Short mmCIF file of C-alpha atoms in Angstrom, two decimals:
data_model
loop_
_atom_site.label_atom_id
_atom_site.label_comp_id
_atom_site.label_asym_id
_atom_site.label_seq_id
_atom_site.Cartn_x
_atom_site.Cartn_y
_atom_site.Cartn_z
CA UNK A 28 -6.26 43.70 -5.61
CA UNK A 29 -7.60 42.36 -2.21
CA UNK A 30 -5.43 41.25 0.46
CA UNK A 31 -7.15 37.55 1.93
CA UNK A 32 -5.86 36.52 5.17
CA UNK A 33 -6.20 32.98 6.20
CA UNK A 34 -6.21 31.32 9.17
CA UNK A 35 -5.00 27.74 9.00
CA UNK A 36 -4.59 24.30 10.78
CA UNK A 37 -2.54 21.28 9.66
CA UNK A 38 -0.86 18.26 10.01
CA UNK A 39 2.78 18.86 9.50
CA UNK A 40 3.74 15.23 9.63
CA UNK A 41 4.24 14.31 6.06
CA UNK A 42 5.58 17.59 4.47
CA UNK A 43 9.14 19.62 5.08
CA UNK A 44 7.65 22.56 6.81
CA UNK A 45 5.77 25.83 5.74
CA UNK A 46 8.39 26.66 3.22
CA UNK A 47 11.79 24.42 2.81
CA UNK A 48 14.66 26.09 1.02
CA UNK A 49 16.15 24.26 -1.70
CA UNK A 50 12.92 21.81 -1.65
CA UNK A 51 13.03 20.49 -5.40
CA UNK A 52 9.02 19.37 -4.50
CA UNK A 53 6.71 22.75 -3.67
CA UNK A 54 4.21 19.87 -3.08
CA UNK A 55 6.17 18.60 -0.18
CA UNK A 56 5.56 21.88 1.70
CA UNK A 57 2.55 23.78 3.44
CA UNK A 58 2.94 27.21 0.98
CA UNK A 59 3.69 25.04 -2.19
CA UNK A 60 0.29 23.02 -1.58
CA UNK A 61 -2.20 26.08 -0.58
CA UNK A 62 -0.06 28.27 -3.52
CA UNK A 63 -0.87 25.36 -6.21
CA UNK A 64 -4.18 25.04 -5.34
CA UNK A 65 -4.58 28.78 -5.28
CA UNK A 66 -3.23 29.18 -8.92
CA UNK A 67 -5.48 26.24 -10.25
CA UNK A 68 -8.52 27.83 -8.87
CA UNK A 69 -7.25 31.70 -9.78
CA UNK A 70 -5.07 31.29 -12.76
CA UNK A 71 -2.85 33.82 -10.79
CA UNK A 72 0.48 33.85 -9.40
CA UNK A 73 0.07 34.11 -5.73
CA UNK A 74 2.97 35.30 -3.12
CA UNK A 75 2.01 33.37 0.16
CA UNK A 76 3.29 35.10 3.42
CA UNK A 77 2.82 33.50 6.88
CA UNK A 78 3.31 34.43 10.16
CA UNK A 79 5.62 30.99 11.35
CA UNK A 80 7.56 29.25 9.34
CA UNK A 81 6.78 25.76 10.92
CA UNK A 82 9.72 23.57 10.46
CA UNK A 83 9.63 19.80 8.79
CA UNK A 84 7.25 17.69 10.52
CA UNK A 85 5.74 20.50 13.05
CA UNK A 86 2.02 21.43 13.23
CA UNK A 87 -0.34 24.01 13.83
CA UNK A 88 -3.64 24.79 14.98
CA UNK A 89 -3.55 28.24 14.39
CA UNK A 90 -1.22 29.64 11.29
CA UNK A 91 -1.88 33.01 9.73
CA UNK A 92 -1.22 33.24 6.77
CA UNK A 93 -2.29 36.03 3.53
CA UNK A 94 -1.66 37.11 -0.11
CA UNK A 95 -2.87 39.57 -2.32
CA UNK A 96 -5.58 38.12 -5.33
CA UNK A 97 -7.06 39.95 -8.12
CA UNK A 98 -9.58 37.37 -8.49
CA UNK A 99 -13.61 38.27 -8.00
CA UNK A 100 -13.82 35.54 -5.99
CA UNK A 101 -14.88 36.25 -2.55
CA UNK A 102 -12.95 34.87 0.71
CA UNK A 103 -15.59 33.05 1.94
CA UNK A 104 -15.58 30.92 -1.72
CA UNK A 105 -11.73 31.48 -1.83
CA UNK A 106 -12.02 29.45 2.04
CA UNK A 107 -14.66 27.11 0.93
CA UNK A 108 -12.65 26.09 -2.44
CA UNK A 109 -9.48 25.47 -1.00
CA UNK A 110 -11.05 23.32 1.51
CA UNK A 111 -12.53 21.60 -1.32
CA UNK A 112 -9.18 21.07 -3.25
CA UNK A 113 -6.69 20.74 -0.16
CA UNK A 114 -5.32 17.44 1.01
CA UNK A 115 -7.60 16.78 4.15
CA UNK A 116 -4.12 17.30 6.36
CA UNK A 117 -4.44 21.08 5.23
CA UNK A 118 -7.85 23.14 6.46
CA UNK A 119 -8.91 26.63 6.44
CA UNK A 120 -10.67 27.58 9.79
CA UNK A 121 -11.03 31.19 8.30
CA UNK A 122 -10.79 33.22 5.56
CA UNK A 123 -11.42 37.15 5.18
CA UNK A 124 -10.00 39.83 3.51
CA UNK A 125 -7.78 42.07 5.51
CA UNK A 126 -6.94 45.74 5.19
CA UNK A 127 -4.41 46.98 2.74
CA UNK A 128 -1.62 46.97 4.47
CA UNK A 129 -2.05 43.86 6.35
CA UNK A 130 1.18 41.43 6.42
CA UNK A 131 1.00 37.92 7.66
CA UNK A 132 4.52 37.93 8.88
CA UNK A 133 5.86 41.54 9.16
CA UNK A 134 2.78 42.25 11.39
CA UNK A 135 2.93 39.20 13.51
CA UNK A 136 3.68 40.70 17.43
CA UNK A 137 3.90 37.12 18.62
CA UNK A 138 4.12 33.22 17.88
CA UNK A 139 3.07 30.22 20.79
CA UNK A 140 4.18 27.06 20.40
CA UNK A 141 3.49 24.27 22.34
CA UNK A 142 5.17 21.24 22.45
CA UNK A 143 2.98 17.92 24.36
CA UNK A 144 4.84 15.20 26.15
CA UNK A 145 2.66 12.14 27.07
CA UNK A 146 4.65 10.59 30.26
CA UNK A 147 2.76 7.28 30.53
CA UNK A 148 3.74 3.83 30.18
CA UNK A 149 1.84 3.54 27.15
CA UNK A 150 1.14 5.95 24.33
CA UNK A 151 -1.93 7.75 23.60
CA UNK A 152 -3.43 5.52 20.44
CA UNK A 153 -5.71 9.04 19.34
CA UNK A 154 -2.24 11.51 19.72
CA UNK A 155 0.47 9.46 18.94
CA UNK A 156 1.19 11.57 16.01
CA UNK A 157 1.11 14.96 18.23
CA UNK A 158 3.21 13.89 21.18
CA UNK A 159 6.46 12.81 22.11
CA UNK A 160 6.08 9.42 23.80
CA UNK A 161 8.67 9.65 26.88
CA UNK A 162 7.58 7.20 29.59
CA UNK A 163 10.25 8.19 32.49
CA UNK A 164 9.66 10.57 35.41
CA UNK A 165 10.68 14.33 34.97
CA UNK A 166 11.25 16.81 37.24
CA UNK A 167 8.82 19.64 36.77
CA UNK A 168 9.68 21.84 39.51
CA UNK A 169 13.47 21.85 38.01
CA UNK A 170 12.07 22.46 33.97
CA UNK A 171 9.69 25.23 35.60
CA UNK A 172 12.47 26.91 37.30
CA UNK A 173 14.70 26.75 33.93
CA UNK A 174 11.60 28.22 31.78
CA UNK A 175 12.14 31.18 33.90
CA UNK A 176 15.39 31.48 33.26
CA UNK A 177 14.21 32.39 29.30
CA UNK A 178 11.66 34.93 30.00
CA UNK A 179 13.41 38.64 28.70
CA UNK A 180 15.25 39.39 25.94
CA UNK A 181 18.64 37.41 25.05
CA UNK A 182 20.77 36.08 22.10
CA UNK A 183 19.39 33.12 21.51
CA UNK A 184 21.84 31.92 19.22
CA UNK A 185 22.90 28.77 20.94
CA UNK A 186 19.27 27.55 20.86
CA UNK A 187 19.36 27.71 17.41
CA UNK A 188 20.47 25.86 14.12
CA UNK A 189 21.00 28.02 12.02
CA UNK A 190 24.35 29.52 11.12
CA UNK A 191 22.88 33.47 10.47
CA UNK A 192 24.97 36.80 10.29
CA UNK A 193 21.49 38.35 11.44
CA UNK A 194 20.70 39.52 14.87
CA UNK A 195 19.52 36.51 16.86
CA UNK A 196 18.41 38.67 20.24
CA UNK A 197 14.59 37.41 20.80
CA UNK A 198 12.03 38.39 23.19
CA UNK A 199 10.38 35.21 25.19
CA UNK A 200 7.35 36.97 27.03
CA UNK A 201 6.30 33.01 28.11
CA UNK A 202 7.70 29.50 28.83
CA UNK A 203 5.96 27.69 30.98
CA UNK A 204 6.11 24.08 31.88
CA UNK A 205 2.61 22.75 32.99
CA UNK A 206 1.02 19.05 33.54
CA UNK A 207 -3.27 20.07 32.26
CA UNK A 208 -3.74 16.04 33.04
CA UNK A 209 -2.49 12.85 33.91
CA UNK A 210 0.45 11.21 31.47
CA UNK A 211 0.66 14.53 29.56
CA UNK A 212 3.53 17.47 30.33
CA UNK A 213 3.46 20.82 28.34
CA UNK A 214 6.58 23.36 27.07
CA UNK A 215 4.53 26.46 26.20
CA UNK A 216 7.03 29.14 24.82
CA UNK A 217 5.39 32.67 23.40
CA UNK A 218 8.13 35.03 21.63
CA UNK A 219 8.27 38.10 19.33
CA UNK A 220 9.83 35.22 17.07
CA UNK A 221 12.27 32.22 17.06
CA UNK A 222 14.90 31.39 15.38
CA UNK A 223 15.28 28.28 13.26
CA UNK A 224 14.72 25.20 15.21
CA UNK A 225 14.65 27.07 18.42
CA UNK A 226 11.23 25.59 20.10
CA UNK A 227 12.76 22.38 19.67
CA UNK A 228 16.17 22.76 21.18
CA UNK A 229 14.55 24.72 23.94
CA UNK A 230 11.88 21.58 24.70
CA UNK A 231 15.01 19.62 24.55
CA UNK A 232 17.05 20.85 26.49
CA UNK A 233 14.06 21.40 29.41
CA UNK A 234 13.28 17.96 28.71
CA UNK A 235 17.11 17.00 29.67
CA UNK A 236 16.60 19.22 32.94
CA UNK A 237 13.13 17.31 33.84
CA UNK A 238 15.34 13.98 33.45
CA UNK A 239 18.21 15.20 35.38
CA UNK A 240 20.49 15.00 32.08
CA UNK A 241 21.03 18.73 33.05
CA UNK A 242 20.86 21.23 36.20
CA UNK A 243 18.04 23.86 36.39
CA UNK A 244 20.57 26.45 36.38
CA UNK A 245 21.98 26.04 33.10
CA UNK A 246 20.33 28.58 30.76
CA UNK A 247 22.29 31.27 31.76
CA UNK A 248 25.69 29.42 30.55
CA UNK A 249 24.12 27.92 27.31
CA UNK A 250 22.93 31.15 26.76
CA UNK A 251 26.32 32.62 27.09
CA UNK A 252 27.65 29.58 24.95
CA UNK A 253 29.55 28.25 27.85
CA UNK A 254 27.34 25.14 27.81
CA UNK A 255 25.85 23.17 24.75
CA UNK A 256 22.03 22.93 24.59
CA UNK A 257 19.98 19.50 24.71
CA UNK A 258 19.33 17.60 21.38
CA UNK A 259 16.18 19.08 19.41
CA UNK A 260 12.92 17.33 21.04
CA UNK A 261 11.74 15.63 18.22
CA UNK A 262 9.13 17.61 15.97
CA UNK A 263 5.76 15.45 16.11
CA UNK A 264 5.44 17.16 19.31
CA UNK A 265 5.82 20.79 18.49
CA UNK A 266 2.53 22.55 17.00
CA UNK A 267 2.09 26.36 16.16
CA UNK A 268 -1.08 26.99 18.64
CA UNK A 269 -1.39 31.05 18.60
CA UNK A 270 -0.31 33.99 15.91
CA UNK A 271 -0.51 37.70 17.91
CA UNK A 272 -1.78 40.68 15.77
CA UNK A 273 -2.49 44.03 17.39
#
C-alpha cells in the first residue's frame, strides 16, 4: 500500500463542504468528488482524510489531503489523472507519496484561514465570488485590537455551531486584521484547529466591531458566554489558505 498525499485548491461555491454529514449526494461534496473519481480510475475503495474540513460554500487554496492506494499507479499519474477527470472547480497543485505513517488530519499542527472583505462602493467583477461585498467604513484599529483579544488558548465554544460534548479549548497562535490594498480588508486567523463554523462567527463578529455593531472589548465576555457572538460572515469569503505539518 502507498500512502499519496495531495495538496489541493478549489472552489467551494457550489458543493456542501469537504465532507457534509447526512449529505444523500457524495457528489455534492469535495471528498465524495476526488473519492469517485479515485475509485473509477483505481477500482479501489479509497478512505480520504484531510486536514480542514471546509464548511458549505468555503474555499481553499491550499487543502491537504491523503489516502492509502494499492494501485501501481504512480502519484505523479494519480495527480495528472484526477486533474484530467475532476470538475475544473477541483485541482491538484501536488501529489506525492508520503511516509507510512503520514495522516492528513491527525498530523495537521495548524490550519489559516482567511476571510477577504472588499470595502468599496462597487464590487470586484474578477472576486466577487471570493469576497464579501460590504461597502461601509470599518474600524480597523477597534477589529485589530479585538483579534488580540483571541490569541492563547480558550473555550471557544460560543464561536461555534456546533452542539459537541467534546472539548472545545483551541489554540489561536494568529488573528490579524490587515488592509494589503485599497477596497480590500483581511481576518487572518491561524489555530491548532477550529471548531465548526468558527472562522465565520469570528469574521462576524470582528466585522460587527469594525462597524461599531459591537465594542472592541467584547471577546472576553462572549468568550465567557456572557455576550452572544456576531452572525456567521457569510462563507464566499472564507478560504482555507495554509495546512502546518512539522
Amino acid at each position: 500500500m502507498k500512502n499519496i498525499r495531495l495538496t489541493l485548491e478549489y472552489d467551494g461555491t457550489r458543493y456542501q463542504g469537504w465532507q457534509h454529514p447526512g449529505i444523500k449526494t457524495p457528489s455534492d461534496t469535495i471528498s465524495g468528488r476526488i473519492k469517485s473519481t479515485l475509485c473509477r480510475m483505481t477500482g479501489e475503495k479509497i478512505e480520504l482524510f484531510c486536514a480542514a474540513r471546509t464548511e458549505p460554500g468555503v474555499h481553499a487554496s491550499c487543502q491537504t489531503a491523503g489516502f492509502l492506494i494499492s494501485s501501481p499507479l504512480s502519484p505523479q499519474e494519480i495527480g495528472r489523472m484526477l486533474n484530467q477527470y475532476l470538475p475544473q472547480d477541483i485541482a491538484v497543485l501536488w501529489a506525492e507519496e508520503a511516509p507510512e505513517r503520514f495522516h492528513a488530519s491527525l498530523n495537521c499542527l495548524s490550519q489559516t484561514y482567511t476571510y477577504r472583505v472588499c470595502t468599496g462602493t462597487v464590487p470586484d467583477v474578477f472576486r466577487r465570488k471570493y469576497m464579501y461585498h460590504l461597502p461601509r467604513p470599518l474600524d480597523i484599529l477597534a477589529m485589530q485590537k479585538a483579534a488580540s483579544s483571541l490569541l492563547g488558548t480558550h473555550d471557544f465554544r460560543c464561536f461555534s455551531s456546533g452542539k459537541t460534548k467534546k472539548r472545545s479549548e483551541r489554540e489561536i497562535r494568529r488573528a490579524e486584521v490587515i488592509s494589503p490594498g485599497e477596497g480590500e480588508l483581511c481576518i487572518v486567523l491561524e489555530a491548532s484547529s477550529f471548531l465548526r463554523q468558527m472562522p465565520r462567527l469570528i469574521a462576524g463578529t470582528l466585522l460587527d466591531i469594525g462597524l461599531g455593531l459591537k465594542r472592541a472589548e467584547c471577546i472576553p465576555a462572549i468568550l465567557s458566554g456572557q455576550e452572544p457572538a456576531g452572525a456567521p460572515a457569510p462563507a464566499l469569503g472564507l478560504c482555507l489558505t495554509g495546512t502546518r505539518y512539522a
